[in-house]
Short mmCIF file of C-alpha atoms (C1' of nucleotides) and ligand atoms in Angstrom, two decimals:
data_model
loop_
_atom_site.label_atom_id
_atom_site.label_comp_id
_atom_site.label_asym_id
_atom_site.label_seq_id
_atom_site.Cartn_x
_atom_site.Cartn_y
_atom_site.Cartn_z
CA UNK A 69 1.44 -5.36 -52.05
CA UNK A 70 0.14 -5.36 -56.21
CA UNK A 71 -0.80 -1.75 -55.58
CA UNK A 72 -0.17 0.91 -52.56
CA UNK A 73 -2.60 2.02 -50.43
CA UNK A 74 -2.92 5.49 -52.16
CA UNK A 75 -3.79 3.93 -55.00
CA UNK A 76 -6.66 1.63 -53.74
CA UNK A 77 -8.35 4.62 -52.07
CA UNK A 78 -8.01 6.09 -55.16
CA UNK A 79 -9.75 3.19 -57.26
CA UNK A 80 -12.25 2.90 -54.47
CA UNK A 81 -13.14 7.11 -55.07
CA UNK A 82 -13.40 5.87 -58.48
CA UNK A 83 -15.66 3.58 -58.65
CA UNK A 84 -18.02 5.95 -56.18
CA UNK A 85 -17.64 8.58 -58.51
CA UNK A 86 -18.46 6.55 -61.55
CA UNK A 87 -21.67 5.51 -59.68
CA UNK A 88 -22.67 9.04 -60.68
CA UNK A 89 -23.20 9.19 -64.55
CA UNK A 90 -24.60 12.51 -64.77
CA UNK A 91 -22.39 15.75 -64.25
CA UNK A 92 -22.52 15.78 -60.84
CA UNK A 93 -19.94 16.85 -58.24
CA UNK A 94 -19.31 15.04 -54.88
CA UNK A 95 -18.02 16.53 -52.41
CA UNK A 96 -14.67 14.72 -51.19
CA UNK A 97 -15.26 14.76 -47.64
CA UNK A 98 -18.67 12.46 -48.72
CA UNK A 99 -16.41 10.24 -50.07
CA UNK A 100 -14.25 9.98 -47.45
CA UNK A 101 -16.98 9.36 -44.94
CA UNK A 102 -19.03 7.07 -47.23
CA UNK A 103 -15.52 4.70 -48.18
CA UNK A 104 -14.23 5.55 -44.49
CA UNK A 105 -10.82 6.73 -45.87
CA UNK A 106 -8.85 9.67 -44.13
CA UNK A 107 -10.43 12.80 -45.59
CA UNK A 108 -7.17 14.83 -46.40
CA UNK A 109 -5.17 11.35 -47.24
CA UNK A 110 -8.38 11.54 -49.84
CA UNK A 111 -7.91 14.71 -51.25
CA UNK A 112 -4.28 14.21 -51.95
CA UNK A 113 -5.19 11.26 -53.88
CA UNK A 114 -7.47 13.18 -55.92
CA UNK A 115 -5.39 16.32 -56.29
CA UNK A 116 -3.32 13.65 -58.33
CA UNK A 117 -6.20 12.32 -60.10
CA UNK A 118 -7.44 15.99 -61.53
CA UNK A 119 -3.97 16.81 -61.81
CA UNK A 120 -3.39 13.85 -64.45
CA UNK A 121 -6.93 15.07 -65.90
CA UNK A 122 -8.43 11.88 -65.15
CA UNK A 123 -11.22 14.03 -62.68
CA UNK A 124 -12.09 17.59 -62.58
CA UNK A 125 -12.71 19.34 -59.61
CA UNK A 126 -15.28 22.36 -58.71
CA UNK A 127 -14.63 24.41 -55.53
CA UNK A 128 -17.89 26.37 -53.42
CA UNK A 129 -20.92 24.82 -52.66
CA UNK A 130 -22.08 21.87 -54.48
CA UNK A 131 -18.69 21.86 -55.61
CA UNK A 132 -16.29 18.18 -55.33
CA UNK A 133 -14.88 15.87 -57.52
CA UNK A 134 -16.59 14.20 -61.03
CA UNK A 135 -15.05 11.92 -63.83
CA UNK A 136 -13.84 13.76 -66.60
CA UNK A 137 -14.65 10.88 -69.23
CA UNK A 138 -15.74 12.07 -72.13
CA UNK A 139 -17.64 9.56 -73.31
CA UNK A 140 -14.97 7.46 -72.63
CA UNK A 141 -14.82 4.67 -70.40
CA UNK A 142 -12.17 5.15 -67.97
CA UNK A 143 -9.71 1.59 -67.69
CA UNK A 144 -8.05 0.91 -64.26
CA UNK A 145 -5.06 1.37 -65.50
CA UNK A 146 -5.43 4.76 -66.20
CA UNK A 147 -6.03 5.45 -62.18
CA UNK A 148 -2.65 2.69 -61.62
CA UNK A 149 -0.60 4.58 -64.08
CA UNK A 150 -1.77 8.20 -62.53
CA UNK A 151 -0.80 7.18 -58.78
CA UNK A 152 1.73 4.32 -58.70
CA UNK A 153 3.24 4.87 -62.16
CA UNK A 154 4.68 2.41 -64.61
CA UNK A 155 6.78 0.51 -62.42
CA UNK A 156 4.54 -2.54 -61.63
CA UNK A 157 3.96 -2.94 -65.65
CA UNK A 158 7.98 -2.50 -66.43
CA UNK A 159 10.53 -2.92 -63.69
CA UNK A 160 11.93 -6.62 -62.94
CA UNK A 161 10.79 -9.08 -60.93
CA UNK A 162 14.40 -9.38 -59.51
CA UNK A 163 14.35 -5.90 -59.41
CA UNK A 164 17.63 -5.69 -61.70
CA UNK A 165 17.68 -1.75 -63.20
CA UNK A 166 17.32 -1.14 -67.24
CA UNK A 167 15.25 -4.32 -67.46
CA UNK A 168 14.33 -5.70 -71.25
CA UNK A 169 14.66 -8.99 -73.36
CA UNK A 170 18.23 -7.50 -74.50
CA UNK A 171 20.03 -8.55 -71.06
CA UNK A 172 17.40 -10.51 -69.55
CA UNK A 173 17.42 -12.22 -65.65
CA UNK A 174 16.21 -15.85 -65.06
CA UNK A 175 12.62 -15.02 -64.70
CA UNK A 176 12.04 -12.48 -67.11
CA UNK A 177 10.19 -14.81 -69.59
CA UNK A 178 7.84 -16.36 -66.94
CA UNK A 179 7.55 -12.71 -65.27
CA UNK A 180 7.07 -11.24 -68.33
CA UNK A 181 4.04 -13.53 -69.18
CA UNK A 182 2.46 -12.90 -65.30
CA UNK A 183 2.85 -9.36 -66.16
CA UNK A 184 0.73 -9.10 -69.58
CA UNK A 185 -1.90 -11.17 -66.90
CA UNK A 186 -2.06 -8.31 -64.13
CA UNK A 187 -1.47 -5.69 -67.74
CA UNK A 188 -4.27 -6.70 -69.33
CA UNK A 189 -6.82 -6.86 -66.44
CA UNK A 190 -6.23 -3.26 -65.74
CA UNK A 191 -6.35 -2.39 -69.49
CA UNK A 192 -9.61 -4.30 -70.14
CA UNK A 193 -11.36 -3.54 -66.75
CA UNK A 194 -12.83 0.16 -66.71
CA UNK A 195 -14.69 1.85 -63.37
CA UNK A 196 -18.30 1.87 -65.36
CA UNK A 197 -18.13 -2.07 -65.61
CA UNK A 198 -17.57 -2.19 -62.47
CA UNK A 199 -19.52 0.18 -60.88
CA UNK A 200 -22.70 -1.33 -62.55
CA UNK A 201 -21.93 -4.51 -61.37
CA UNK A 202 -21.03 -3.38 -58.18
CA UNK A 203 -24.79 -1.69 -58.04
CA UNK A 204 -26.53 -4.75 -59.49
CA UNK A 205 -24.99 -6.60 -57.05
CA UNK A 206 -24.78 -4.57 -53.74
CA UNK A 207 -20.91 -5.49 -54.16
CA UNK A 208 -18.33 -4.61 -51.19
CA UNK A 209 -16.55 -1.53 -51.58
CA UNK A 210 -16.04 -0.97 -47.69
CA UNK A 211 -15.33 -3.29 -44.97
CA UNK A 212 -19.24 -3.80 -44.38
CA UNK A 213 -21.01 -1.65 -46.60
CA UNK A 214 -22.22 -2.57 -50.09
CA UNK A 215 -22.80 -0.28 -52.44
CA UNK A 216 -26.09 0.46 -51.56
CA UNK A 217 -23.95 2.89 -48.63
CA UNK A 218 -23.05 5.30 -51.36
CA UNK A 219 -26.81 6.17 -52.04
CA UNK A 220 -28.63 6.49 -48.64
CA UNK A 221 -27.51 9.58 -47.83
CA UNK A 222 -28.96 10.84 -44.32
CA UNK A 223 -28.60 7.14 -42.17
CA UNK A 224 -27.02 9.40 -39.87
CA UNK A 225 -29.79 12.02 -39.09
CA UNK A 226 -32.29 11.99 -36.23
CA UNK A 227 -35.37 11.10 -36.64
CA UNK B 226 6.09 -3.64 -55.90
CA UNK B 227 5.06 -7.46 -56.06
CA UNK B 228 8.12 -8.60 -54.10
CA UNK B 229 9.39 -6.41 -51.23
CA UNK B 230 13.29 -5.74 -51.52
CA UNK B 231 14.14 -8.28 -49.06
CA UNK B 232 11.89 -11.29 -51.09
CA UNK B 233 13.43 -9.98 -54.13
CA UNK B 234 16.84 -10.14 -52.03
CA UNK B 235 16.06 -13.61 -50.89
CA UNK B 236 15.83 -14.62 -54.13
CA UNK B 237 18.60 -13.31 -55.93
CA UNK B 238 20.48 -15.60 -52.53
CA UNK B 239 18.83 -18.62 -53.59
CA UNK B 240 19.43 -18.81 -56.70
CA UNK B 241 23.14 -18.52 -56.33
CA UNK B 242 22.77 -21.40 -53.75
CA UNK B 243 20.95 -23.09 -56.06
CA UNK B 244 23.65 -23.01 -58.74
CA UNK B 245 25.95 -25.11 -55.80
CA UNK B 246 24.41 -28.80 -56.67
CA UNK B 247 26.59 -30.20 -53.83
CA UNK B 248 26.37 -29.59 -50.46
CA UNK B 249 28.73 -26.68 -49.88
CA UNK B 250 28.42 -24.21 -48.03
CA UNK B 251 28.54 -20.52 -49.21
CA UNK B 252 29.55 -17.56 -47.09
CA UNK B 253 27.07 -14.96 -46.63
CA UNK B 254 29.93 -12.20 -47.26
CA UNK B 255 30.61 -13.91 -50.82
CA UNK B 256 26.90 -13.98 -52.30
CA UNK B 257 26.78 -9.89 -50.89
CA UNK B 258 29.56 -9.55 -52.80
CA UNK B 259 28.80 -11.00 -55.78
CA UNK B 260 25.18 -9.99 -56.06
CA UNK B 261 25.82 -6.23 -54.94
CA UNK B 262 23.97 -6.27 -51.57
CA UNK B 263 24.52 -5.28 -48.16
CA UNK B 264 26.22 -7.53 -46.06
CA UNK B 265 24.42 -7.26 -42.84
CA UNK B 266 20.79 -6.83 -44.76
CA UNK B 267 21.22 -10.39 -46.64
CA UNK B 268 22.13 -11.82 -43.32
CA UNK B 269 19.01 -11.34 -41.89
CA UNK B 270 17.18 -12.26 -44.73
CA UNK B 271 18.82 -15.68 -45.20
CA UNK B 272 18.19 -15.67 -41.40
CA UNK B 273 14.67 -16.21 -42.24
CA UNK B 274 15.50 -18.44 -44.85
CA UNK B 275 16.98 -21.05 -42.23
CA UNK B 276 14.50 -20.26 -39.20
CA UNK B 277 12.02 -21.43 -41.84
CA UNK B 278 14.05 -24.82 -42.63
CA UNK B 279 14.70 -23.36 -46.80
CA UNK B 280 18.13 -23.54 -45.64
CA UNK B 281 20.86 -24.31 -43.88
CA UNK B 282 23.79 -22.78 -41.61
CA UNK B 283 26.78 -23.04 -40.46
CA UNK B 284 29.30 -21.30 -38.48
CA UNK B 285 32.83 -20.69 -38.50
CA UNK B 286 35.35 -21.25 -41.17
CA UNK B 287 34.32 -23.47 -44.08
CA UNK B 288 31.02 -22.05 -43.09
CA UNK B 289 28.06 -20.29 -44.80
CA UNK B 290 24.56 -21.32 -46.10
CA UNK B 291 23.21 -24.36 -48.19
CA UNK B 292 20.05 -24.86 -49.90
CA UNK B 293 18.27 -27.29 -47.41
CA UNK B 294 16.26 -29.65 -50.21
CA UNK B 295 16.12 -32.78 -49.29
CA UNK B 296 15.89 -34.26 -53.12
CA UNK B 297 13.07 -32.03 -53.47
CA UNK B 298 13.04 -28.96 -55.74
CA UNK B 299 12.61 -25.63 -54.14
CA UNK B 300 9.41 -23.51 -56.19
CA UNK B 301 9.78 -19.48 -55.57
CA UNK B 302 6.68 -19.65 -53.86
CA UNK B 303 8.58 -21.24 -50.37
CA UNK B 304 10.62 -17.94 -50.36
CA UNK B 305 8.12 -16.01 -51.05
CA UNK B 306 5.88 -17.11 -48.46
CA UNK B 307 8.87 -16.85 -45.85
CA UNK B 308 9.73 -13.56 -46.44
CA UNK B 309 6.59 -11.91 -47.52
CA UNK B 310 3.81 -14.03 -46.08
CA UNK B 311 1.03 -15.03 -48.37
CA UNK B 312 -0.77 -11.61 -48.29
CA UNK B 313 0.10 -11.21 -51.93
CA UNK B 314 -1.92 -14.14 -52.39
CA UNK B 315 -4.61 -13.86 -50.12
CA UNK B 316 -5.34 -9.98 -49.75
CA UNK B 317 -7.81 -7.79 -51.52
CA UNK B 318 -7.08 -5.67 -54.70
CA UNK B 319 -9.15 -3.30 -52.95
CA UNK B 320 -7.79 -3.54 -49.62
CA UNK B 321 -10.66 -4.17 -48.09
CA UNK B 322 -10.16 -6.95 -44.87
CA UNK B 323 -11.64 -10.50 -44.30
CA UNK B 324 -11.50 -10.94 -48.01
CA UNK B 325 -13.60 -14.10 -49.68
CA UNK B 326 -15.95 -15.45 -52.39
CA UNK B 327 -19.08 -14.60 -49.65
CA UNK B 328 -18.87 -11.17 -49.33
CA UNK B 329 -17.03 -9.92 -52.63
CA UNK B 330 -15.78 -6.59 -53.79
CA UNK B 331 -16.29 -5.69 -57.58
CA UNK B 332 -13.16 -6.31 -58.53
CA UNK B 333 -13.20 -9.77 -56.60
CA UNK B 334 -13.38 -12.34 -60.15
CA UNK B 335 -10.83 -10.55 -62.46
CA UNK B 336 -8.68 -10.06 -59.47
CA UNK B 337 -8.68 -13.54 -58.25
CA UNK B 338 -7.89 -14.73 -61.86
CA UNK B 339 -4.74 -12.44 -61.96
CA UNK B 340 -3.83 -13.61 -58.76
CA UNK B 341 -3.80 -17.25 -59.84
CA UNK B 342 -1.75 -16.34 -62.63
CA UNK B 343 0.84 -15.02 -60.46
CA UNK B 344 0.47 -18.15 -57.74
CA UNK B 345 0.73 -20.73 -60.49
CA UNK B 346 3.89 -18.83 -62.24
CA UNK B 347 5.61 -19.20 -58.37
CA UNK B 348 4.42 -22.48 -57.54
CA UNK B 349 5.28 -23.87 -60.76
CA UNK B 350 8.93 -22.19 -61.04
CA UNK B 351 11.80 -24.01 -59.31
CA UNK B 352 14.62 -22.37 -58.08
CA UNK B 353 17.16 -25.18 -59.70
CA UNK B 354 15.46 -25.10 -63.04
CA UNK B 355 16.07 -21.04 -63.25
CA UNK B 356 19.70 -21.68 -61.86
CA UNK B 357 20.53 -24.06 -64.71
CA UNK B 358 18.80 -21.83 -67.47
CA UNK B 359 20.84 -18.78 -66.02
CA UNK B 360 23.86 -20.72 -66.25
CA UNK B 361 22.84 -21.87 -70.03
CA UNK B 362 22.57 -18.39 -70.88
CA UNK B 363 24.34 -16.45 -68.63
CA UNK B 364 21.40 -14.69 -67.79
CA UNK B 365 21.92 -11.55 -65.75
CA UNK B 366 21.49 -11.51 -61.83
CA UNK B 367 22.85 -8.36 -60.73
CA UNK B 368 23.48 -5.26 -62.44
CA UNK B 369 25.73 -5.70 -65.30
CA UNK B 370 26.98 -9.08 -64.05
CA UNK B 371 25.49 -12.73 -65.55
CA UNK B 372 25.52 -16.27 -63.54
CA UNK B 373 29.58 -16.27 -64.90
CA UNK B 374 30.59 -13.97 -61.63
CA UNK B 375 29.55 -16.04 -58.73
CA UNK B 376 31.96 -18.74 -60.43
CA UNK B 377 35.72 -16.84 -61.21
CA UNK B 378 36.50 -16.38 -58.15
CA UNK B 379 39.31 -14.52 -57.60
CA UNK B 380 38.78 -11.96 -59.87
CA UNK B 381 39.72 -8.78 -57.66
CA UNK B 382 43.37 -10.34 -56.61
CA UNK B 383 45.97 -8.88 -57.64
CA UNK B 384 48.87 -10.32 -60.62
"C1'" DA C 64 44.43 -21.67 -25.25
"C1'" DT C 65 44.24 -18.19 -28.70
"C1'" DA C 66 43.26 -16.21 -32.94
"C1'" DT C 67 40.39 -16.42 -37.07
"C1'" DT C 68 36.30 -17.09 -39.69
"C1'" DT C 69 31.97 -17.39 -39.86
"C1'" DT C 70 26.62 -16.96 -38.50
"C1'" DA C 71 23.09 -15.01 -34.76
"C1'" DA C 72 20.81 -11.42 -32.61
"C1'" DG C 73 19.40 -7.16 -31.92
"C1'" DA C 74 20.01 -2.05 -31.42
"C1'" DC C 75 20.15 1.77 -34.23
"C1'" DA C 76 19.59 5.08 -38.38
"C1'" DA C 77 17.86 6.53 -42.81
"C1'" DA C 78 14.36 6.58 -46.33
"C1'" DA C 79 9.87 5.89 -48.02
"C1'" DG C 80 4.99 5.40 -47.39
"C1'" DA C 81 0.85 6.64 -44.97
"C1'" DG C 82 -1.71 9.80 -42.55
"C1'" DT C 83 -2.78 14.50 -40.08
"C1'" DC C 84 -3.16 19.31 -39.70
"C1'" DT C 85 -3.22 24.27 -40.94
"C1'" DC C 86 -3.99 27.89 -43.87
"C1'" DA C 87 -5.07 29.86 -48.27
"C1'" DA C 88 -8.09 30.26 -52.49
"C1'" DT C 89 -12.44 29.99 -54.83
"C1'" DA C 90 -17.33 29.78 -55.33
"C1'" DA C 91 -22.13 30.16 -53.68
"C1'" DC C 92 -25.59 32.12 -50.79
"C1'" DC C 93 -27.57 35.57 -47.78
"C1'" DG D 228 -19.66 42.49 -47.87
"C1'" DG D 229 -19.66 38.51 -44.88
"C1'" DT D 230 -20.37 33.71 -44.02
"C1'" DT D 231 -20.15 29.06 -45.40
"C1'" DA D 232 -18.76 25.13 -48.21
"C1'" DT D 233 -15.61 23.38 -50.68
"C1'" DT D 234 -10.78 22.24 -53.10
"C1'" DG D 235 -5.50 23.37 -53.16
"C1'" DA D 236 -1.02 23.34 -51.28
"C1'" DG D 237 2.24 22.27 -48.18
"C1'" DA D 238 4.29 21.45 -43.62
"C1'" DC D 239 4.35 18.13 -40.34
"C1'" DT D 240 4.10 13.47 -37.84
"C1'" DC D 241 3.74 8.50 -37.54
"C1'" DT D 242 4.76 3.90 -39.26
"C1'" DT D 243 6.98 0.55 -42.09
"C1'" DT D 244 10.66 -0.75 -44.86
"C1'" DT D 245 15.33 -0.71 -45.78
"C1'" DG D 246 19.87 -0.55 -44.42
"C1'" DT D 247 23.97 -0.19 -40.91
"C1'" DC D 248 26.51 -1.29 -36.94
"C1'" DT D 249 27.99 -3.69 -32.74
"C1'" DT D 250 28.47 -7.56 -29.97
"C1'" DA D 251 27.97 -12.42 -29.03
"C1'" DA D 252 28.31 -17.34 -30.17
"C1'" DA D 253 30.10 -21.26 -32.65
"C1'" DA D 254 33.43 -23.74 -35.31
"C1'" DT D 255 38.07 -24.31 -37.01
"C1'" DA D 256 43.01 -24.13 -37.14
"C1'" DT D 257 47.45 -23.43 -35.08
S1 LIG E 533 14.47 -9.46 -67.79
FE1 LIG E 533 12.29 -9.29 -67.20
S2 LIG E 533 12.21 -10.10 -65.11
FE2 LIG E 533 14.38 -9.73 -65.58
S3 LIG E 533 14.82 -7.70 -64.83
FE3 LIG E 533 14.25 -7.45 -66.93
S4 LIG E 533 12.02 -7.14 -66.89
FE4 LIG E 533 12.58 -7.94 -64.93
S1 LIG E 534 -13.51 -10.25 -53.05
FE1 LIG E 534 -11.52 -10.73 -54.01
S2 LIG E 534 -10.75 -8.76 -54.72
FE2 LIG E 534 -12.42 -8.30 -53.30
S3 LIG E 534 -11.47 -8.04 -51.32
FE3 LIG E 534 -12.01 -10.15 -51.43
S4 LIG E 534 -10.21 -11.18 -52.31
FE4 LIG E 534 -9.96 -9.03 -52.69
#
DNA sequence: ATATTTTAAGACAAAAGAGTCTCAATAACC
DNA sequence: GGTTATTGAGACTCTTTTGTCTTAAAATAT
């Protein structure tokens, strides 16, 4: 797998989160329920995310989890980097140790090039982008639910 | 990772098969040897390799494995689809199941453009034309060792 | 035939990844 | 102050991947 399943749930929490331009906090056990994603497997995820400084986190009622952009659009890569690390942008496709072009293997030039591909998506890619698309669009960010889920918030209440 | 160990294993195997032009066999305990993996592990792995007709076996002495190409040039793709299946190439970024154009998730175009990047760079690489670059170059293939080991052989006898 | 060299098959163990659970800490509300 | 809603931290379990070991089967050579 390109990424691990940690770091998925924690693009998916993303792109909920970035859903939500103004200052507010969700609560992470909305998100889990909303992306159906194991509530405390979710809150490890994001531990790492405010940890890393990408989120910032407010405890109590009406307290949960809210980008900490600052203005700043927030690239995929930045949640790739925070979760999975470098290895997927540096390590060998033959998985050889110490990789570079001094003492290269067979398919370093050809991996190198497929690299800068799966590099630069995640560089030039940020949540907003795709949050507003995924909006505009009523995109698929669970296995049925658009994102139209992450805005009704009582389907689940008597009536 | 892209490749799980074993693909990137399987690999590593094949390409030292592929630098045999003729149709010798190779013993599975050599290429562990040389390439600085477990014995037992690379059997199975080249297990799959022959189940799946990519090579072929034989036992006893004079024995070992072949690259089964009938004429035709082997692309990395075959042993990656043995080994890992075509998830890589199939699955969501996202995770998300049942993936396709109809129902997408945001990151569905830019991730399906990466992805091609990556299937073209395997479909169009053949395991022959890396074997004769590596041996060109003496590119690396294990650790600190270049396409020159898997040829001297006897260099752990004693004088 | 017997011994040797090799792959085949599968049980087993260790390590890593994924997921669950419990308890503590902090903040808000009454 | 006490209760409730929330994150924080860490132990724990389950599953998958990775790696090891043992035994069997086939081919060869003597
Ligand atoms: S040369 Fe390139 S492909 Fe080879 S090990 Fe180094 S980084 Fe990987
Ligand atoms: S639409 Fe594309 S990126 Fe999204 S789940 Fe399907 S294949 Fe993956």
């Amino acid at each position: 797998m390109l990424l691990s399943k940690s770091c998925v749930y924690g693009l998916r929490a993303s792109l909920f989160l970035a859903t939500r331009d103004n200052g507010e906090y969700v609560p992470i056990r909305k998100m889990s329920d909303k992306l159906e994603i194991s509530f405390h497997f979710l809150t490890k995820i994001l531990q790492q995310l405010t940890a890393e400084g990408i989120m910032e986190s407010f405890k109590g009622p009406n307290g949960g989890i809210r980008l900490n952009r600052n203005g700043a659009e927030v690239p995929l890569m930045d949640i790739v980097l925070a979760i999975d690390g470098s290895q997927l942008l540096t390590e060998c496709a033959l998985g050889l140790p110490g990789c570079g072009t001094k003492n290269p293997c067979p398919l370093h030039d050809k991996w190198a090039e497929t690299r800068d591909g799966i590099r630069e998506m995640l560089e030039e890619t940020t949540l907003t982008e795709l949050a507003e698309k995924g909006m505009e669009e009523n995109l698929r960010l669970t296995t049925d639910g658009g994102f139209d889920i992450l805005f009704n918030d009582h389907e689940d209440e008597p009536k």
